[in-house]
PDB file of C-alpha atoms in Angstrom:
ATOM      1  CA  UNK A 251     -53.327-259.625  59.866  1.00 36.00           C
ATOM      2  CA  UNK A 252     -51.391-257.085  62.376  1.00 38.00           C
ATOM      3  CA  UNK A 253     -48.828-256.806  64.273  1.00 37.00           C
ATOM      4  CA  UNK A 254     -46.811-260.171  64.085  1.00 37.00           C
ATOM      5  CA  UNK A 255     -44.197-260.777  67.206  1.00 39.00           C
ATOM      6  CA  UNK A 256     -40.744-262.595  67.088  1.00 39.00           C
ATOM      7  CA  UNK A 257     -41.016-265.580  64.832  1.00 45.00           C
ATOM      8  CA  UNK A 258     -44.153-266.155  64.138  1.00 47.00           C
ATOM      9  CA  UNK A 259     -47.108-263.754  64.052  1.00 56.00           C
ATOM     10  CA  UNK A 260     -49.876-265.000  66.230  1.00 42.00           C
ATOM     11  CA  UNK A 261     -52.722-263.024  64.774  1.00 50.00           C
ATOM     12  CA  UNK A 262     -51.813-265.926  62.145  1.00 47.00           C
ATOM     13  CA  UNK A 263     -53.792-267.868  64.544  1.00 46.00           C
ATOM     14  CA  UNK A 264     -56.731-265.811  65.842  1.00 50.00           C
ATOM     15  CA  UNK A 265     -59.495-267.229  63.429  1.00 55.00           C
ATOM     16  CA  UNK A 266     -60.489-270.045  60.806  1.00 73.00           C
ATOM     17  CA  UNK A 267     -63.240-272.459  61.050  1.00 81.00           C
ATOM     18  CA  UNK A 268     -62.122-273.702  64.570  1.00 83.00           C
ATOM     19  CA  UNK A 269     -60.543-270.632  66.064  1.00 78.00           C
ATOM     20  CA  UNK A 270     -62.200-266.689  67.007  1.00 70.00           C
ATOM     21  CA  UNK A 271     -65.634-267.594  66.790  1.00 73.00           C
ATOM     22  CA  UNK A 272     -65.457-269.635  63.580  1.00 78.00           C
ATOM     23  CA  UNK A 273     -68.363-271.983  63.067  1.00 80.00           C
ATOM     24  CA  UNK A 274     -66.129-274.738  64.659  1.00 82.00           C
ATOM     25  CA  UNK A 275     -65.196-272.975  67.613  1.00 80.00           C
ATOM     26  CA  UNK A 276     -66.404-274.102  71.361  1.00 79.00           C
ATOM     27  CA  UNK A 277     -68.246-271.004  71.013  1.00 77.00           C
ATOM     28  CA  UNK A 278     -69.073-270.031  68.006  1.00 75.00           C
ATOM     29  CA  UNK A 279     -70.683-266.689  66.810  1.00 78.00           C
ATOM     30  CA  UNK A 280     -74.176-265.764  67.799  1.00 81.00           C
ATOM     31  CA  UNK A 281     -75.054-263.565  64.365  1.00 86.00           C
ATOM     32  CA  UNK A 282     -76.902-267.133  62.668  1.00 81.00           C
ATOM     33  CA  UNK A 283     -79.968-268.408  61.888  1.00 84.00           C
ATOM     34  CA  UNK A 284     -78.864-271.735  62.505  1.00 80.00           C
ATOM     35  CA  UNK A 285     -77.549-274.326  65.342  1.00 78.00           C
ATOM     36  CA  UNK A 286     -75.061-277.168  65.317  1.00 78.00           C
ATOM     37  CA  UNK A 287     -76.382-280.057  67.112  1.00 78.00           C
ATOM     38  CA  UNK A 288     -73.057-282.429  68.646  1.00 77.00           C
ATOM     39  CA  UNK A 289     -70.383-281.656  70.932  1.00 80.00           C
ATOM     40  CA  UNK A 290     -69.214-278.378  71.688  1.00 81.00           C
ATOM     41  CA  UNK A 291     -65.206-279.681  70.757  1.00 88.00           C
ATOM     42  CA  UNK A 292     -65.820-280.377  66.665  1.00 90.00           C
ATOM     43  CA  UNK A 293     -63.607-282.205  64.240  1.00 93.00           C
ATOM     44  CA  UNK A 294     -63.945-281.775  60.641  1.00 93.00           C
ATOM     45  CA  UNK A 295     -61.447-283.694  58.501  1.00 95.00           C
ATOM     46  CA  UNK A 296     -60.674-282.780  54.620  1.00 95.00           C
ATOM     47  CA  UNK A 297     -58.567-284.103  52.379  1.00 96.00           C
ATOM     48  CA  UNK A 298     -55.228-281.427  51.288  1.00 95.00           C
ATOM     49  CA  UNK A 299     -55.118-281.769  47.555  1.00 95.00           C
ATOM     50  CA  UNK A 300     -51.730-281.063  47.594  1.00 96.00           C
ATOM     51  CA  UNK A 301     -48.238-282.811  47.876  1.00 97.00           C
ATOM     52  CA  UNK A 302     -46.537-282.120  51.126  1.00 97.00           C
ATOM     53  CA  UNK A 303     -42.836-282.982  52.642  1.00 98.00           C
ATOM     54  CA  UNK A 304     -41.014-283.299  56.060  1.00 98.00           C
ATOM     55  CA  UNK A 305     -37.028-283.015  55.745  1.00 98.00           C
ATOM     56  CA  UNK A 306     -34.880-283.156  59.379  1.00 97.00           C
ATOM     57  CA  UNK A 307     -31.590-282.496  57.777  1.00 95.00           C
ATOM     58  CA  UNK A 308     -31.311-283.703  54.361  1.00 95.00           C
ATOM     59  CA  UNK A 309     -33.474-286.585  55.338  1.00 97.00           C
ATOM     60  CA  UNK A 310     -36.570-286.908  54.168  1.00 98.00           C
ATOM     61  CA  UNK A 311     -39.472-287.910  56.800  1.00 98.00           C
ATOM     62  CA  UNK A 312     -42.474-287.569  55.392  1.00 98.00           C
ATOM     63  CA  UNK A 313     -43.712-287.395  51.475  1.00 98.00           C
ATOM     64  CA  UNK A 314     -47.296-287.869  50.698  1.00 98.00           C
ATOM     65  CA  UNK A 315     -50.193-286.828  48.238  1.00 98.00           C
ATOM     66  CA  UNK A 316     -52.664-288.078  50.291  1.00 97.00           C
ATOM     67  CA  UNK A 317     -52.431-285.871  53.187  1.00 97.00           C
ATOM     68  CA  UNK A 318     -55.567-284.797  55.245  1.00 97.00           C
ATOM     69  CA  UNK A 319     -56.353-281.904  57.545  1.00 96.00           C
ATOM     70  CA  UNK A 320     -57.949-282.367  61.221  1.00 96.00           C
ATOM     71  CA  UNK A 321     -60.113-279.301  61.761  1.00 94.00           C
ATOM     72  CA  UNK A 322     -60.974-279.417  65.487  1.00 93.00           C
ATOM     73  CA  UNK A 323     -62.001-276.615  67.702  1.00 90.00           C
ATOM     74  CA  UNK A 324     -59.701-273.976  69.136  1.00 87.00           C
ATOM     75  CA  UNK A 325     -56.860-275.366  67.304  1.00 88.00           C
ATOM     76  CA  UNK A 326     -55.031-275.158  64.242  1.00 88.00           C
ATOM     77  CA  UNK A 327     -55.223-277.417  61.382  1.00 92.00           C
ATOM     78  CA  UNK A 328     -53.453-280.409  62.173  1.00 96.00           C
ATOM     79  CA  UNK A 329     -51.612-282.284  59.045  1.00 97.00           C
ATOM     80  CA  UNK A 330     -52.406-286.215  59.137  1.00 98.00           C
ATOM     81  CA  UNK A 331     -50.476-288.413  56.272  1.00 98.00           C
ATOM     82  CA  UNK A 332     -51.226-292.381  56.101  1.00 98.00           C
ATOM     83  CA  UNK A 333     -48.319-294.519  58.312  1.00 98.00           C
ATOM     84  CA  UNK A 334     -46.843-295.666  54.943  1.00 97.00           C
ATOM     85  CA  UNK A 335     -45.888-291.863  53.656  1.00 98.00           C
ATOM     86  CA  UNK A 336     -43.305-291.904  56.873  1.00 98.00           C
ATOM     87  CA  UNK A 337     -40.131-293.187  56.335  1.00 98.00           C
ATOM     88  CA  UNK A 338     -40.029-296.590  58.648  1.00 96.00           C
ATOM     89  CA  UNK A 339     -36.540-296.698  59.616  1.00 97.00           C
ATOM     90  CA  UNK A 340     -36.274-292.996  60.640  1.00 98.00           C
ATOM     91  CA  UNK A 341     -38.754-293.992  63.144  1.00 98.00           C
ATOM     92  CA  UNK A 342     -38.330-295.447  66.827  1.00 97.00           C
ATOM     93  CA  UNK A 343     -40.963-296.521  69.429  1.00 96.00           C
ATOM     94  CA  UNK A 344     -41.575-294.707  72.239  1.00 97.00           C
ATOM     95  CA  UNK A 345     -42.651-295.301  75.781  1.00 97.00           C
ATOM     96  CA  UNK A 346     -44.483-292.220  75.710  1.00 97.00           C
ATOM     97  CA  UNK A 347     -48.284-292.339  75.185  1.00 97.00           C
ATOM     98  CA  UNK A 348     -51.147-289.328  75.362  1.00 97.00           C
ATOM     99  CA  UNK A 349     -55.098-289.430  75.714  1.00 97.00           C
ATOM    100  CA  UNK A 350     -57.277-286.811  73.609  1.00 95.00           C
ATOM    101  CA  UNK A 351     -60.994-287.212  75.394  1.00 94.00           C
ATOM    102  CA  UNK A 352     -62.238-286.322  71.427  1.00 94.00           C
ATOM    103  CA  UNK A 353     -59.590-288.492  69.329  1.00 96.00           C
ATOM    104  CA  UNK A 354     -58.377-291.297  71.707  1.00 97.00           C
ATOM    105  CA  UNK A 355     -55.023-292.866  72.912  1.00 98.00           C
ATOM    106  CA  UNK A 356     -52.355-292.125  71.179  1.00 98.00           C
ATOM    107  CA  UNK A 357     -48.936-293.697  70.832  1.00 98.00           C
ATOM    108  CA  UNK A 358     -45.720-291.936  69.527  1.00 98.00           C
ATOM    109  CA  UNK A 359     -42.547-292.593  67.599  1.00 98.00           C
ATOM    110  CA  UNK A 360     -38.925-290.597  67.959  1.00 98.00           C
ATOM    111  CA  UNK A 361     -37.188-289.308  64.854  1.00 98.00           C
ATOM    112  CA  UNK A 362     -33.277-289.942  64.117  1.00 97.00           C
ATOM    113  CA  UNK A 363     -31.799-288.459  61.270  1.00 96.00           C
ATOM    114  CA  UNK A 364     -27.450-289.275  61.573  1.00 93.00           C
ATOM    115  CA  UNK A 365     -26.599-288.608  64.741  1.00 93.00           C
ATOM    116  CA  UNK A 366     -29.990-286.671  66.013  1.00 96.00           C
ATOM    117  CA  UNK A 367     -32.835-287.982  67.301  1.00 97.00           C
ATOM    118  CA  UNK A 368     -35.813-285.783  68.243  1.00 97.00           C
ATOM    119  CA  UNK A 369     -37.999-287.431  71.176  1.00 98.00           C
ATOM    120  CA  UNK A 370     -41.634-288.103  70.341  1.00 98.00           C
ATOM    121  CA  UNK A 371     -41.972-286.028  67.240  1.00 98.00           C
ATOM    122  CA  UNK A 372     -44.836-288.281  65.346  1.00 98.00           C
ATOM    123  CA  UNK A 373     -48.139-289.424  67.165  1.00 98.00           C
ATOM    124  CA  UNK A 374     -50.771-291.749  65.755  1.00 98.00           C
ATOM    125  CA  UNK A 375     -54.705-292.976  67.146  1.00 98.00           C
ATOM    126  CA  UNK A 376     -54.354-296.860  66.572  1.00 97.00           C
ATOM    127  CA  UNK A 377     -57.767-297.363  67.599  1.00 97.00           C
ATOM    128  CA  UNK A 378     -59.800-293.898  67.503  1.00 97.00           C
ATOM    129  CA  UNK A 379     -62.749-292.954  69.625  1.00 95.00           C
ATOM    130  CA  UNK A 380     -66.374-293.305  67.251  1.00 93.00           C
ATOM    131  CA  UNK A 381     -66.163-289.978  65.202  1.00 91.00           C
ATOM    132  CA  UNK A 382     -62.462-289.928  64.499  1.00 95.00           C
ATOM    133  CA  UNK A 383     -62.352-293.014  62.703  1.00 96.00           C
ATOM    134  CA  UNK A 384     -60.541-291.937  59.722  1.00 96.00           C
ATOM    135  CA  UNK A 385     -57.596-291.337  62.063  1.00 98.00           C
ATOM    136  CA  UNK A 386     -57.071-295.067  61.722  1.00 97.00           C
ATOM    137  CA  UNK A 387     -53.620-295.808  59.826  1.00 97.00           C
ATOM    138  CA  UNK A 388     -52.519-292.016  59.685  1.00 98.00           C
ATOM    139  CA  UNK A 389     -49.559-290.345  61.579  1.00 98.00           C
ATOM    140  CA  UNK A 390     -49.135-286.670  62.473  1.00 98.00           C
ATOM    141  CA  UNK A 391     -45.875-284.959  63.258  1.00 98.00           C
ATOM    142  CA  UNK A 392     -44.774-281.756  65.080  1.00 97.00           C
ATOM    143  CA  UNK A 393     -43.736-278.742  63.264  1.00 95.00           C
ATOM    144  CA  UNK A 394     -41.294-277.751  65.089  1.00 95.00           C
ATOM    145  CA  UNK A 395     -39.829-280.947  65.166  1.00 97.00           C
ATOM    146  CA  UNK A 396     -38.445-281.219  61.569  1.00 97.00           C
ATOM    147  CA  UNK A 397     -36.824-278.784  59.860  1.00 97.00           C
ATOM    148  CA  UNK A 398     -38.637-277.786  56.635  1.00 97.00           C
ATOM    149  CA  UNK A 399     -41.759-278.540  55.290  1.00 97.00           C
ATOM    150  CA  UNK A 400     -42.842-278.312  51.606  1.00 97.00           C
ATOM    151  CA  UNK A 401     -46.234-277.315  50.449  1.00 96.00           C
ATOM    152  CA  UNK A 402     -45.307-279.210  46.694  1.00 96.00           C
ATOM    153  CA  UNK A 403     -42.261-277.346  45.898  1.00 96.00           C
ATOM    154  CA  UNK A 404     -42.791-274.311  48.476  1.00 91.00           C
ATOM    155  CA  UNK A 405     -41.461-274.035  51.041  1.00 92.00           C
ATOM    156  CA  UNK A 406     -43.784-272.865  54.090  1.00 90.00           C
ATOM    157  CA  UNK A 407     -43.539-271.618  57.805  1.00 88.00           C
ATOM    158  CA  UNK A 408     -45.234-271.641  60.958  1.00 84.00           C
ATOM    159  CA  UNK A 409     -48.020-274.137  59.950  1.00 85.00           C
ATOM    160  CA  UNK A 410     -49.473-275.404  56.927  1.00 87.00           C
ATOM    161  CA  UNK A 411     -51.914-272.693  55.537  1.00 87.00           C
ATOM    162  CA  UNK A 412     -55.449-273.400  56.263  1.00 87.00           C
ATOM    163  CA  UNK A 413     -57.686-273.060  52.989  1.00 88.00           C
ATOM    164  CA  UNK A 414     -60.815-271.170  55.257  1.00 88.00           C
ATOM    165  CA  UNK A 415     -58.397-268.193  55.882  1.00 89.00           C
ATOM    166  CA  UNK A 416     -58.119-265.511  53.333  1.00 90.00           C
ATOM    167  CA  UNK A 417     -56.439-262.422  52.645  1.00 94.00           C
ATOM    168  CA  UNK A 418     -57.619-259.619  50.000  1.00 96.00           C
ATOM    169  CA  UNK A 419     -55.179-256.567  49.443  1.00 98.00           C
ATOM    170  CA  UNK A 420     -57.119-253.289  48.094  1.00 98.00           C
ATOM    171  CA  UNK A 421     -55.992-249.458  47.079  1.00 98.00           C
ATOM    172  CA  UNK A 422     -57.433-246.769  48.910  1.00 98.00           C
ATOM    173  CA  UNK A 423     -58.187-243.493  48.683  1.00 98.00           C
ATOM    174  CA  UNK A 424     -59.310-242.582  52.121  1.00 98.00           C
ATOM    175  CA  UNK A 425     -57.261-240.351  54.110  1.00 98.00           C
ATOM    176  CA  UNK A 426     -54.868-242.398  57.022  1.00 98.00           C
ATOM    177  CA  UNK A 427     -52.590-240.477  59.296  1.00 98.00           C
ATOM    178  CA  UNK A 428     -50.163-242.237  61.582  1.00 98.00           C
ATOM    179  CA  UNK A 429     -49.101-240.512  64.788  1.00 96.00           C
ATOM    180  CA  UNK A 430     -46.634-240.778  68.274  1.00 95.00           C
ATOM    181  CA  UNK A 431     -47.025-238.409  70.659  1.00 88.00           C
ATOM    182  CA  UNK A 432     -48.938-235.621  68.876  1.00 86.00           C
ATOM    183  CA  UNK A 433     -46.147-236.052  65.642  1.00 91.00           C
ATOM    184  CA  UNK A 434     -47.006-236.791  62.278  1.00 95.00           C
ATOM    185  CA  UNK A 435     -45.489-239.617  61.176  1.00 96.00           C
ATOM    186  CA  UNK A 436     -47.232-240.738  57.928  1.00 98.00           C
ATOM    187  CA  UNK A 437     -50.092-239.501  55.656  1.00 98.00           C
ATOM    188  CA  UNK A 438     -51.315-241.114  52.866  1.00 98.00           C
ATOM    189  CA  UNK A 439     -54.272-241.205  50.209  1.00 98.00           C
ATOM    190  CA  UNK A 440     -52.621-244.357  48.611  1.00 98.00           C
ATOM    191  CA  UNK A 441     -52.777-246.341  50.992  1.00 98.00           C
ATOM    192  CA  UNK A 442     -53.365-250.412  50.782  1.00 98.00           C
ATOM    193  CA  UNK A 443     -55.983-251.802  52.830  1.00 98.00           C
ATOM    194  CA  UNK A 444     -55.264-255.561  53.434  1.00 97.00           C
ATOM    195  CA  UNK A 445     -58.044-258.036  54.968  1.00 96.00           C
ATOM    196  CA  UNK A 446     -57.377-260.906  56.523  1.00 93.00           C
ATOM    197  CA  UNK A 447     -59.952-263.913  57.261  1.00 87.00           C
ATOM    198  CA  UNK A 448     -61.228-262.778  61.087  1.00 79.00           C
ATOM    199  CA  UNK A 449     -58.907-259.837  61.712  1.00 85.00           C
ATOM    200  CA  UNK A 450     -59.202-255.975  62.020  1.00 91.00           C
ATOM    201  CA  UNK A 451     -57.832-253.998  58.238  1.00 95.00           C
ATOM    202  CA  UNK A 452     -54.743-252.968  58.338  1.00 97.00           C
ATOM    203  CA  UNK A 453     -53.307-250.512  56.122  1.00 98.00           C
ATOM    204  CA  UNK A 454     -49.631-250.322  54.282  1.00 98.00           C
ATOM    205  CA  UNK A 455     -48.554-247.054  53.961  1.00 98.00           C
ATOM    206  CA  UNK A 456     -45.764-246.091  50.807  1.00 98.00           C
ATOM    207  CA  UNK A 457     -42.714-245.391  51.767  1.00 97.00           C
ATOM    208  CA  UNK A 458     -42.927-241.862  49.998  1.00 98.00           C
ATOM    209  CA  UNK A 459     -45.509-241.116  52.727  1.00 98.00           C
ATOM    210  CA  UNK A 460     -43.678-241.905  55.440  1.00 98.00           C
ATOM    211  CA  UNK A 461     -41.117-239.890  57.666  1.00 97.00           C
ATOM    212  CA  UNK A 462     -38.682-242.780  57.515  1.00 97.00           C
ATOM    213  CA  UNK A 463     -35.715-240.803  58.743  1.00 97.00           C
ATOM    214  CA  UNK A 464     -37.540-241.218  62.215  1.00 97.00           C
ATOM    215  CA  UNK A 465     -37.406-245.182  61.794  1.00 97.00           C
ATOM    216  CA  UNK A 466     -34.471-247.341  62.491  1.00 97.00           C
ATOM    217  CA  UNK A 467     -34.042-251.136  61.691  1.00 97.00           C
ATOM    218  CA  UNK A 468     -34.828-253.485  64.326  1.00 96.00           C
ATOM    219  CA  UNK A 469     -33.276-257.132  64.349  1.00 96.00           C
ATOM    220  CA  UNK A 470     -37.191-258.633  64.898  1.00 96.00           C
ATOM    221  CA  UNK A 471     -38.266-260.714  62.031  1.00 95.00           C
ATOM    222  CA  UNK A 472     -41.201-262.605  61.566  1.00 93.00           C
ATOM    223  CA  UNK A 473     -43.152-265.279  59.580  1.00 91.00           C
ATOM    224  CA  UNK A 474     -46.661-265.329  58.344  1.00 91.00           C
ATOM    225  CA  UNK A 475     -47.871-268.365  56.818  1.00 90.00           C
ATOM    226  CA  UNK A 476     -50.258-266.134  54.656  1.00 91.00           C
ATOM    227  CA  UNK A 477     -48.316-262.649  53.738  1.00 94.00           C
ATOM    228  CA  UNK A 478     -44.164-263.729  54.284  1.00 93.00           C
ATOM    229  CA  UNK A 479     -41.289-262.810  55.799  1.00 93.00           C
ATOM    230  CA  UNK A 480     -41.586-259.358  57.952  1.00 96.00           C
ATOM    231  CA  UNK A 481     -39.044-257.043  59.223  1.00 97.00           C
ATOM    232  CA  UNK A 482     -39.295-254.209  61.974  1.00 98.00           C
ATOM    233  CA  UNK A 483     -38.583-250.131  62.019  1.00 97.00           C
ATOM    234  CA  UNK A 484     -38.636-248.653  65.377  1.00 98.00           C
ATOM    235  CA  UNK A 485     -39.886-245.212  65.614  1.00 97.00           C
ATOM    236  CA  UNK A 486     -37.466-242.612  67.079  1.00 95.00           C
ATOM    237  CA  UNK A 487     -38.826-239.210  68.016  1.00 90.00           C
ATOM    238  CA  UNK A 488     -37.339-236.235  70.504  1.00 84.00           C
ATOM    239  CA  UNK A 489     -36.348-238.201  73.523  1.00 79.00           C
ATOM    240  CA  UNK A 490     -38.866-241.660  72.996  1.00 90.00           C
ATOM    241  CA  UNK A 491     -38.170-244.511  71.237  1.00 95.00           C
ATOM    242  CA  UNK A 492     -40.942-247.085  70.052  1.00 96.00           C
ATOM    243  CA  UNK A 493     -39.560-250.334  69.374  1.00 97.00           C
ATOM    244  CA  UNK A 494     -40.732-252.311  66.624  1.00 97.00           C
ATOM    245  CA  UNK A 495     -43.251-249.526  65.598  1.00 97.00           C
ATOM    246  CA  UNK A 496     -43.861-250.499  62.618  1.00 97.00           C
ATOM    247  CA  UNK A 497     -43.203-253.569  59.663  1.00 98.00           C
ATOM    248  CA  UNK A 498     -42.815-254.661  56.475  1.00 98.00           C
ATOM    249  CA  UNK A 499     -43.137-257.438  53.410  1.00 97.00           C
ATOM    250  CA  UNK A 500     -40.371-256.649  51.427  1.00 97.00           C
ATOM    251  CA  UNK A 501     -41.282-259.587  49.130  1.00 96.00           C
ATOM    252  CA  UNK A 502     -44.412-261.172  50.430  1.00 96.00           C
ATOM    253  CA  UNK A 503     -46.571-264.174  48.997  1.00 93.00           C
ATOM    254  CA  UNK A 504     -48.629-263.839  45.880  1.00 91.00           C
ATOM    255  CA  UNK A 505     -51.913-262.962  47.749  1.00 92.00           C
ATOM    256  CA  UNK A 506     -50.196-259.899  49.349  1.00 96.00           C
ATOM    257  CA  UNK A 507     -47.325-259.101  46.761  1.00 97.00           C
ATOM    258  CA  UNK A 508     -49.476-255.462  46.742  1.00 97.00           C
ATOM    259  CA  UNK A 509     -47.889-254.735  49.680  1.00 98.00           C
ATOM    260  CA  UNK A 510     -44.409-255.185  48.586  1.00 98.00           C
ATOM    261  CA  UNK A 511     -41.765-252.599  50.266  1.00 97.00           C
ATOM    262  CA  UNK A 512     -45.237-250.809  52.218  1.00 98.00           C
ATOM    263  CA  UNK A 513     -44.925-249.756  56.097  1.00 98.00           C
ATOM    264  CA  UNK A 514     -48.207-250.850  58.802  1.00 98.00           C
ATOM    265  CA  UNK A 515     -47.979-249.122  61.765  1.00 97.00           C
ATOM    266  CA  UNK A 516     -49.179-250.967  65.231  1.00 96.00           C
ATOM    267  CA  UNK A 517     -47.764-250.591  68.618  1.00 95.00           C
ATOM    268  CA  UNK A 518     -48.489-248.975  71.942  1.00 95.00           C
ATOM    269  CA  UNK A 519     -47.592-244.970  71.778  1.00 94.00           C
ATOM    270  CA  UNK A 520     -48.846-245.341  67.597  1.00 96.00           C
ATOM    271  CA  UNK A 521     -51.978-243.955  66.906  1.00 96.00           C
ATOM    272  CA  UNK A 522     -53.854-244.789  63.311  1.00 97.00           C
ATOM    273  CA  UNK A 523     -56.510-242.117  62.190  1.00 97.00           C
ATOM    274  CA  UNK A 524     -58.401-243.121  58.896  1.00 97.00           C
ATOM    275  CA  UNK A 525     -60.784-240.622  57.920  1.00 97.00           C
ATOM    276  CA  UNK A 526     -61.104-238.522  60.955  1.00 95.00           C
ATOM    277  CA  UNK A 527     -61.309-241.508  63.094  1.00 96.00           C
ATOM    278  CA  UNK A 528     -58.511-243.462  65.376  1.00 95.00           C
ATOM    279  CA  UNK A 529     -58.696-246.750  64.883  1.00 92.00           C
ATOM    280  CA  UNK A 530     -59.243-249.310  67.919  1.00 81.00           C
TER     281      UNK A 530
END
């Protein structure tokens, strides 16, 4: 995964099953030897085998281990928990009603935790269209509409990982420069080359390898569901500034902790040469 932007990165989002020409996809890829006879909008539903929470304030929404995940196309997985893992009196009918042409009609609840109340945060199919029946008797809520979720006893960000994407971290020996404007900024033969499920390679540079009296801090931050918590450098050279040039995990998940402390480089005016050749 790349370059994330302010919050969360979206290249977080480019590709599973259902999204970047994943198998689920309204269109997806061409390089088979097989068709998928149905609709062109696909829902695949799986069972999480995990525990999962929902806390708005110290109040806790949702607890279940019999979660499920919606995979439908050109969306990310959507968390579905059975109507008696919600917390009843936290809830409050609303007027407000939506229609999925795939799913159904679908009626809502508000949440009130104290003295808040967030408008319309869970949604439920009462009676679901023919191929979404095992929607009947679950409830989904917003992410953004509580404030932490819990993954059994982790605590995760953006949206719940999906177990189709993947990320594999591997040391390299090839031979990566990073430049701005004709300048040198970083060469390395230790590079790591990280992988991510759908995504171009990017590659972490070591600090030792790096000019980093040319970078400055830069108050972005971001979250990926899959590597951590990031933090920017912009790059400043003879009269040019690059803002948010570059990033880093200073203490990323397990599946990238390789990357610990390392520098990527991606941003217009940054040019990465591996090998002799820039990459796109």
């Amino acid at each position: 995964m790349g370059r994330a932007h302010r919050h969360t990165d979206p290249e977080a989002q480019t590709m599973t099953l259902t999204l970047g020409g994943g198998p689920l996809a309204s269109r997806p890829p061409e390089t088979v030897n097989y068709t998928i006879d149905g609709p062109a909008h696909r829902l695949l539903w799986q069972r999480f085998p995990r525990r999962v929470r929902a806390l708005l304030g110290s109040s806790t929404l949702l607890d279940s281990t019999d979660a499920a995940l919606l995979h439908e196309s050109n969306l990310l997985p959507q968390l579905y928990v059975p109507l008696a893992d919600l917390r009843e009196e936290m809830l409050e009918e609303s007027a407000h009603t939506t229609h999925c042409p795939f799913k159904g009609d679908a009626r809502y609840w508000s949440v009130r935790a104290g003295d808040r109340l967030v408008e319309n945060a869970v949604w439920s199919y009462p009676e679901p269209l023919e191929g979404a029946e095992w929607l009947k008797g679950r409830a989904a809520v917003y992410w953004s509409a509580v404030d932490a979720w819990f993954d059994e006893d982790e605590e995760v960000h953006g949206h719940v990982r999906d177990p189709y994407h993947r990320i594999d971290v591997r040391p390299t020996s090839r031979h990566v420069v990073v430049r701005a404007g004709g300048t040198d900024i970083a060469e390395s033969r230790r590079a790591y080359l990280l992988s991510e499920t759908g995504l171009p390679n990017r590659f972490y540079l070591p600090r030792q390898d790096v000019r980093t009296e040319l970078l400055r801090p830069s108050a972005t931050h971001t979250h990926c569901p899959y590597k951590g918590q990031a933090s920017y450098r912009s790059l400043h050279t003879a009269g040019s500034v690059i803002e948010d040039a570059a990033w880093c995990y200073e203490q990323p998940f397990d599946e990238a902790v390789r990357i610990a402390g390392h520098l990527c480089f991606l941003a217009d005016g940054i040019e990465t040469v591996v090998d002799g050749t820039t990459l796109s």
